[in-house]
Amino acid sequence: MSSAEARTDESAGILLVDDMEDNLIALEAVLGSLNEPLFRARSGEEAMKALLRRQFALVLLDVRMPGMDGFETAAHIKRLDQTKDVPIIFLTGAEDDSGYAFRGYATGAADYLTKPFDPWVLRAKVSVFLELHRKKQQLESLLARQRADYEAVNKQLAALETELADPQRAQVRELRQLLGRF
């Protein structure tokens, strides 16, 4: 089984990043019914370590945290090849500067919500990102299978080409070239 196929069977996982215990508990209560693994990080540094250890479908990231804040964390996430495609939803207090939303999107956020958030809205948005993650994994698995099938056919044609006489060999070579275009 290829690594893409192995990842497809694995639950996506959601990384919850907030320095406040109450906020993490609230997020877990809202998202628990989605039946996806929820992982906690209490800082930007912890979030980066978690992202390098495991694949996540989504990161819910608090903007204001001591040390590395949400914007810095997002910038680090988007810089690394391994994590750059992980969607980020920023969460921040309603009283925060309105420029935060612009800065969040400029940093690579897929969405931006203010606290207190509507649990139904958050769950619906997270569900969309989880479904997108599953579809992406299915596509990766399908592409891996197609590549393997192509390699198998190409190998069989190459073996056949060595066994045939010149006129037939040319026909098999043409067939391999045609197959190579797909």
PDB file of C-alpha atoms in Angstrom:
ATOM      1  CA  MET A   1       0.000   0.000   0.000  1.00  0.00           C
ATOM      2  CA  SER A   2       1.390   3.455  -0.905  1.00  0.00           C
ATOM      3  CA  SER A   3       1.806   6.246   1.642  1.00  0.00           C
ATOM      4  CA  ALA A   4      -1.064   8.162  -0.005  1.00  0.00           C
ATOM      5  CA  GLU A   5      -3.336   5.143   0.456  1.00  0.00           C
ATOM      6  CA  ALA A   6      -2.214   4.729   4.061  1.00  0.00           C
ATOM      7  CA  ARG A   7      -3.033   8.355   4.816  1.00  0.00           C
ATOM      8  CA  THR A   8      -6.493   8.008   3.273  1.00  0.00           C
ATOM      9  CA  ASP A   9      -7.475   5.443   5.914  1.00  0.00           C
ATOM     10  CA  GLU A  10      -6.284   7.653   8.752  1.00  0.00           C
ATOM     11  CA  SER A  11      -8.730  10.056  10.407  1.00  0.00           C
ATOM     12  CA  ALA A  12      -7.977  13.611   9.457  1.00  0.00           C
ATOM     13  CA  GLY A  13      -7.538  15.230  12.827  1.00  0.00           C
ATOM     14  CA  ILE A  14      -8.094  18.836  13.849  1.00  0.00           C
ATOM     15  CA  LEU A  15      -5.441  20.836  15.666  1.00  0.00           C
ATOM     16  CA  LEU A  16      -6.849  23.247  18.256  1.00  0.00           C
ATOM     17  CA  VAL A  17      -4.351  25.959  19.187  1.00  0.00           C
ATOM     18  CA  ASP A  18      -5.163  28.249  22.116  1.00  0.00           C
ATOM     19  CA  ASP A  19      -3.353  29.213  25.302  1.00  0.00           C
ATOM     20  CA  MET A  20      -6.610  29.341  27.304  1.00  0.00           C
ATOM     21  CA  GLU A  21      -7.918  26.055  28.730  1.00  0.00           C
ATOM     22  CA  ASP A  22     -11.547  27.263  28.687  1.00  0.00           C
ATOM     23  CA  ASN A  23     -11.333  27.990  24.954  1.00  0.00           C
ATOM     24  CA  LEU A  24      -9.913  24.530  24.222  1.00  0.00           C
ATOM     25  CA  ILE A  25     -12.698  22.906  26.273  1.00  0.00           C
ATOM     26  CA  ALA A  26     -15.323  24.939  24.368  1.00  0.00           C
ATOM     27  CA  LEU A  27     -13.842  23.947  20.996  1.00  0.00           C
ATOM     28  CA  GLU A  28     -13.764  20.284  22.003  1.00  0.00           C
ATOM     29  CA  ALA A  29     -17.412  20.473  23.132  1.00  0.00           C
ATOM     30  CA  VAL A  30     -18.506  22.018  19.827  1.00  0.00           C
ATOM     31  CA  LEU A  31     -16.437  19.768  17.561  1.00  0.00           C
ATOM     32  CA  GLY A  32     -16.657  16.488  19.472  1.00  0.00           C
ATOM     33  CA  SER A  33     -19.749  15.382  17.571  1.00  0.00           C
ATOM     34  CA  LEU A  34     -17.799  15.402  14.273  1.00  0.00           C
ATOM     35  CA  ASN A  35     -16.056  12.173  15.350  1.00  0.00           C
ATOM     36  CA  GLU A  36     -12.634  13.356  14.227  1.00  0.00           C
ATOM     37  CA  PRO A  37      -9.592  13.275  16.497  1.00  0.00           C
ATOM     38  CA  LEU A  38      -9.017  16.592  18.237  1.00  0.00           C
ATOM     39  CA  PHE A  39      -5.484  17.553  19.244  1.00  0.00           C
ATOM     40  CA  ARG A  40      -4.511  20.402  21.539  1.00  0.00           C
ATOM     41  CA  ALA A  41      -1.606  22.809  21.401  1.00  0.00           C
ATOM     42  CA  ARG A  42      -1.205  25.539  24.020  1.00  0.00           C
ATOM     43  CA  SER A  43       1.229  27.662  21.991  1.00  0.00           C
ATOM     44  CA  GLY A  44       2.476  28.314  18.497  1.00  0.00           C
ATOM     45  CA  GLU A  45       5.583  26.298  19.258  1.00  0.00           C
ATOM     46  CA  GLU A  46       3.518  23.277  20.371  1.00  0.00           C
ATOM     47  CA  ALA A  47       1.377  23.627  17.248  1.00  0.00           C
ATOM     48  CA  MET A  48       4.426  23.514  14.983  1.00  0.00           C
ATOM     49  CA  LYS A  49       5.728  20.386  16.725  1.00  0.00           C
ATOM     50  CA  ALA A  50       2.332  18.685  16.329  1.00  0.00           C
ATOM     51  CA  LEU A  51       2.115  19.640  12.638  1.00  0.00           C
ATOM     52  CA  LEU A  52       5.534  18.152  11.951  1.00  0.00           C
ATOM     53  CA  ARG A  53       4.604  14.882  13.685  1.00  0.00           C
ATOM     54  CA  ARG A  54       1.173  14.310  12.153  1.00  0.00           C
ATOM     55  CA  GLN A  55      -1.021  15.271   9.225  1.00  0.00           C
ATOM     56  CA  PHE A  56      -4.041  17.462  10.036  1.00  0.00           C
ATOM     57  CA  ALA A  57      -7.092  18.350   7.987  1.00  0.00           C
ATOM     58  CA  LEU A  58      -7.417  21.736   9.670  1.00  0.00           C
ATOM     59  CA  VAL A  59      -5.928  24.068  12.265  1.00  0.00           C
ATOM     60  CA  LEU A  60      -8.106  26.266  14.479  1.00  0.00           C
ATOM     61  CA  LEU A  61      -5.697  28.948  15.625  1.00  0.00           C
ATOM     62  CA  ASP A  62      -6.120  31.634  18.267  1.00  0.00           C
ATOM     63  CA  VAL A  63      -4.668  34.969  17.203  1.00  0.00           C
ATOM     64  CA  ARG A  64      -3.523  36.241  20.592  1.00  0.00           C
ATOM     65  CA  MET A  65      -1.137  33.973  22.445  1.00  0.00           C
ATOM     66  CA  PRO A  66       2.000  34.692  24.453  1.00  0.00           C
ATOM     67  CA  GLY A  67       5.272  34.002  22.666  1.00  0.00           C
ATOM     68  CA  MET A  68       4.619  33.130  19.047  1.00  0.00           C
ATOM     69  CA  ASP A  69       1.177  34.581  18.281  1.00  0.00           C
ATOM     70  CA  GLY A  70      -1.294  33.156  15.777  1.00  0.00           C
ATOM     71  CA  PHE A  71      -0.021  35.255  12.875  1.00  0.00           C
ATOM     72  CA  GLU A  72       3.570  34.152  13.412  1.00  0.00           C
ATOM     73  CA  THR A  73       2.452  30.542  13.789  1.00  0.00           C
ATOM     74  CA  ALA A  74       0.443  30.730  10.559  1.00  0.00           C
ATOM     75  CA  ALA A  75       3.422  32.248   8.738  1.00  0.00           C
ATOM     76  CA  HIS A  76       5.592  29.319   9.883  1.00  0.00           C
ATOM     77  CA  ILE A  77       2.908  26.809   8.844  1.00  0.00           C
ATOM     78  CA  LYS A  78       2.609  28.325   5.363  1.00  0.00           C
ATOM     79  CA  ARG A  79       6.400  28.449   4.884  1.00  0.00           C
ATOM     80  CA  LEU A  80       6.986  24.715   5.288  1.00  0.00           C
ATOM     81  CA  ASP A  81       6.335  22.380   2.347  1.00  0.00           C
ATOM     82  CA  GLN A  82       5.031  19.707   4.727  1.00  0.00           C
ATOM     83  CA  THR A  83       2.351  22.004   6.225  1.00  0.00           C
ATOM     84  CA  LYS A  84       1.719  24.792   3.705  1.00  0.00           C
ATOM     85  CA  ASP A  85      -1.541  23.287   2.407  1.00  0.00           C
ATOM     86  CA  VAL A  86      -3.165  22.791   5.825  1.00  0.00           C
ATOM     87  CA  PRO A  87      -6.111  25.207   6.059  1.00  0.00           C
ATOM     88  CA  ILE A  88      -6.187  27.588   9.019  1.00  0.00           C
ATOM     89  CA  ILE A  89      -9.234  29.139  10.644  1.00  0.00           C
ATOM     90  CA  PHE A  90      -8.247  32.027  12.893  1.00  0.00           C
ATOM     91  CA  LEU A  91     -10.242  32.548  16.077  1.00  0.00           C
ATOM     92  CA  THR A  92     -10.053  35.830  17.952  1.00  0.00           C
ATOM     93  CA  GLY A  93     -11.987  37.986  20.392  1.00  0.00           C
ATOM     94  CA  ALA A  94     -14.626  40.319  18.936  1.00  0.00           C
ATOM     95  CA  GLU A  95     -12.918  43.295  20.563  1.00  0.00           C
ATOM     96  CA  ASP A  96      -9.724  42.757  18.582  1.00  0.00           C
ATOM     97  CA  ASP A  97      -8.590  45.251  15.968  1.00  0.00           C
ATOM     98  CA  SER A  98     -10.525  45.019  12.691  1.00  0.00           C
ATOM     99  CA  GLY A  99      -7.169  44.900  10.879  1.00  0.00           C
ATOM    100  CA  TYR A 100      -6.654  41.448  12.392  1.00  0.00           C
ATOM    101  CA  ALA A 101      -8.975  39.872   9.829  1.00  0.00           C
ATOM    102  CA  PHE A 102      -7.018  41.396   6.944  1.00  0.00           C
ATOM    103  CA  ARG A 103      -3.739  40.332   8.517  1.00  0.00           C
ATOM    104  CA  GLY A 104      -5.107  36.813   9.071  1.00  0.00           C
ATOM    105  CA  TYR A 105      -6.118  36.392   5.442  1.00  0.00           C
ATOM    106  CA  ALA A 106      -2.817  37.924   4.298  1.00  0.00           C
ATOM    107  CA  THR A 107      -1.000  35.327   6.415  1.00  0.00           C
ATOM    108  CA  GLY A 108      -2.795  32.511   4.629  1.00  0.00           C
ATOM    109  CA  ALA A 109      -5.931  31.897   6.672  1.00  0.00           C
ATOM    110  CA  ALA A 110      -8.772  30.049   4.976  1.00  0.00           C
ATOM    111  CA  ASP A 111     -11.287  31.675   7.328  1.00  0.00           C
ATOM    112  CA  TYR A 112     -11.564  34.001  10.303  1.00  0.00           C
ATOM    113  CA  LEU A 113     -14.097  33.838  13.159  1.00  0.00           C
ATOM    114  CA  THR A 114     -14.587  36.037  16.193  1.00  0.00           C
ATOM    115  CA  LYS A 115     -15.256  34.758  19.705  1.00  0.00           C
ATOM    116  CA  PRO A 116     -17.732  34.073  21.007  1.00  0.00           C
ATOM    117  CA  PHE A 117     -18.428  32.042  17.882  1.00  0.00           C
ATOM    118  CA  ASP A 118     -21.704  30.449  16.879  1.00  0.00           C
ATOM    119  CA  PRO A 119     -21.202  26.705  17.486  1.00  0.00           C
ATOM    120  CA  TRP A 120     -23.349  25.767  14.474  1.00  0.00           C
ATOM    121  CA  VAL A 121     -21.381  28.017  12.148  1.00  0.00           C
ATOM    122  CA  LEU A 122     -18.033  26.732  13.418  1.00  0.00           C
ATOM    123  CA  ARG A 123     -19.118  23.091  13.120  1.00  0.00           C
ATOM    124  CA  ALA A 124     -20.438  23.695   9.580  1.00  0.00           C
ATOM    125  CA  LYS A 125     -17.214  25.397   8.456  1.00  0.00           C
ATOM    126  CA  VAL A 126     -15.051  22.680   9.991  1.00  0.00           C
ATOM    127  CA  SER A 127     -17.202  20.006   8.319  1.00  0.00           C
ATOM    128  CA  VAL A 128     -16.564  21.588   4.917  1.00  0.00           C
ATOM    129  CA  PHE A 129     -12.793  21.545   5.477  1.00  0.00           C
ATOM    130  CA  LEU A 130     -12.915  17.935   6.669  1.00  0.00           C
ATOM    131  CA  GLU A 131     -14.810  16.923   3.526  1.00  0.00           C
ATOM    132  CA  LEU A 132     -12.307  18.792   1.333  1.00  0.00           C
ATOM    133  CA  HIS A 133      -9.478  16.968   3.116  1.00  0.00           C
ATOM    134  CA  ARG A 134     -11.139  13.586   2.504  1.00  0.00           C
ATOM    135  CA  LYS A 135     -11.677  14.402  -1.197  1.00  0.00           C
ATOM    136  CA  LYS A 136      -8.041  15.473  -1.545  1.00  0.00           C
ATOM    137  CA  GLN A 137      -6.881  12.194   0.004  1.00  0.00           C
ATOM    138  CA  GLN A 138      -9.155  10.201  -2.312  1.00  0.00           C
ATOM    139  CA  LEU A 139      -7.698  12.032  -5.325  1.00  0.00           C
ATOM    140  CA  GLU A 140      -4.134  11.378  -4.133  1.00  0.00           C
ATOM    141  CA  SER A 141      -4.947   7.702  -3.701  1.00  0.00           C
ATOM    142  CA  LEU A 142      -6.546   7.496  -7.147  1.00  0.00           C
ATOM    143  CA  LEU A 143      -3.537   9.200  -8.754  1.00  0.00           C
ATOM    144  CA  ALA A 144      -1.150   6.830  -6.981  1.00  0.00           C
ATOM    145  CA  ARG A 145      -3.117   3.827  -8.264  1.00  0.00           C
ATOM    146  CA  GLN A 146      -3.146   5.259 -11.797  1.00  0.00           C
ATOM    147  CA  ARG A 147       0.624   5.813 -11.676  1.00  0.00           C
ATOM    148  CA  ALA A 148       1.128   2.234 -10.482  1.00  0.00           C
ATOM    149  CA  ASP A 149      -1.146   0.905 -13.238  1.00  0.00           C
ATOM    150  CA  TYR A 150       0.708   2.963 -15.857  1.00  0.00           C
ATOM    151  CA  GLU A 151       4.068   1.661 -14.615  1.00  0.00           C
ATOM    152  CA  ALA A 152       2.807  -1.944 -14.730  1.00  0.00           C
ATOM    153  CA  VAL A 153       1.495  -1.602 -18.307  1.00  0.00           C
ATOM    154  CA  ASN A 154       4.662   0.192 -19.400  1.00  0.00           C
ATOM    155  CA  LYS A 155       6.800  -2.576 -17.886  1.00  0.00           C
ATOM    156  CA  GLN A 156       4.765  -5.262 -19.684  1.00  0.00           C
ATOM    157  CA  LEU A 157       5.046  -3.385 -22.983  1.00  0.00           C
ATOM    158  CA  ALA A 158       8.808  -3.018 -22.527  1.00  0.00           C
ATOM    159  CA  ALA A 159       9.124  -6.769 -21.935  1.00  0.00           C
ATOM    160  CA  LEU A 160       6.968  -7.485 -24.976  1.00  0.00           C
ATOM    161  CA  GLU A 161       9.017  -5.092 -27.091  1.00  0.00           C
ATOM    162  CA  THR A 162      12.225  -7.037 -26.403  1.00  0.00           C
ATOM    163  CA  GLU A 163      10.589 -10.311 -27.475  1.00  0.00           C
ATOM    164  CA  LEU A 164       9.152  -9.177 -30.801  1.00  0.00           C
ATOM    165  CA  ALA A 165      10.612  -8.889 -34.294  1.00  0.00           C
ATOM    166  CA  ASP A 166      11.508  -5.442 -35.668  1.00  0.00           C
ATOM    167  CA  PRO A 167       8.184  -4.461 -37.353  1.00  0.00           C
ATOM    168  CA  GLN A 168       6.133  -5.461 -34.313  1.00  0.00           C
ATOM    169  CA  ARG A 169       8.681  -3.887 -31.953  1.00  0.00           C
ATOM    170  CA  ALA A 170       8.127  -0.533 -33.653  1.00  0.00           C
ATOM    171  CA  GLN A 171       4.378  -0.861 -33.105  1.00  0.00           C
ATOM    172  CA  VAL A 172       4.841  -1.618 -29.393  1.00  0.00           C
ATOM    173  CA  ARG A 173       7.258   1.323 -29.099  1.00  0.00           C
ATOM    174  CA  GLU A 174       4.609   3.596 -30.661  1.00  0.00           C
ATOM    175  CA  LEU A 175       2.035   2.248 -28.220  1.00  0.00           C
ATOM    176  CA  ARG A 176       4.362   3.010 -25.270  1.00  0.00           C
ATOM    177  CA  GLN A 177       4.911   6.538 -26.567  1.00  0.00           C
ATOM    178  CA  LEU A 178       1.174   7.041 -26.928  1.00  0.00           C
ATOM    179  CA  LEU A 179       0.634   5.714 -23.405  1.00  0.00           C
ATOM    180  CA  GLY A 180       3.320   8.108 -22.125  1.00  0.00           C
ATOM    181  CA  ARG A 181       1.240  11.101 -23.218  1.00  0.00           C
ATOM    182  CA  PHE A 182      -1.432  10.246 -20.663  1.00  0.00           C
TER     183      PHE A 182
END
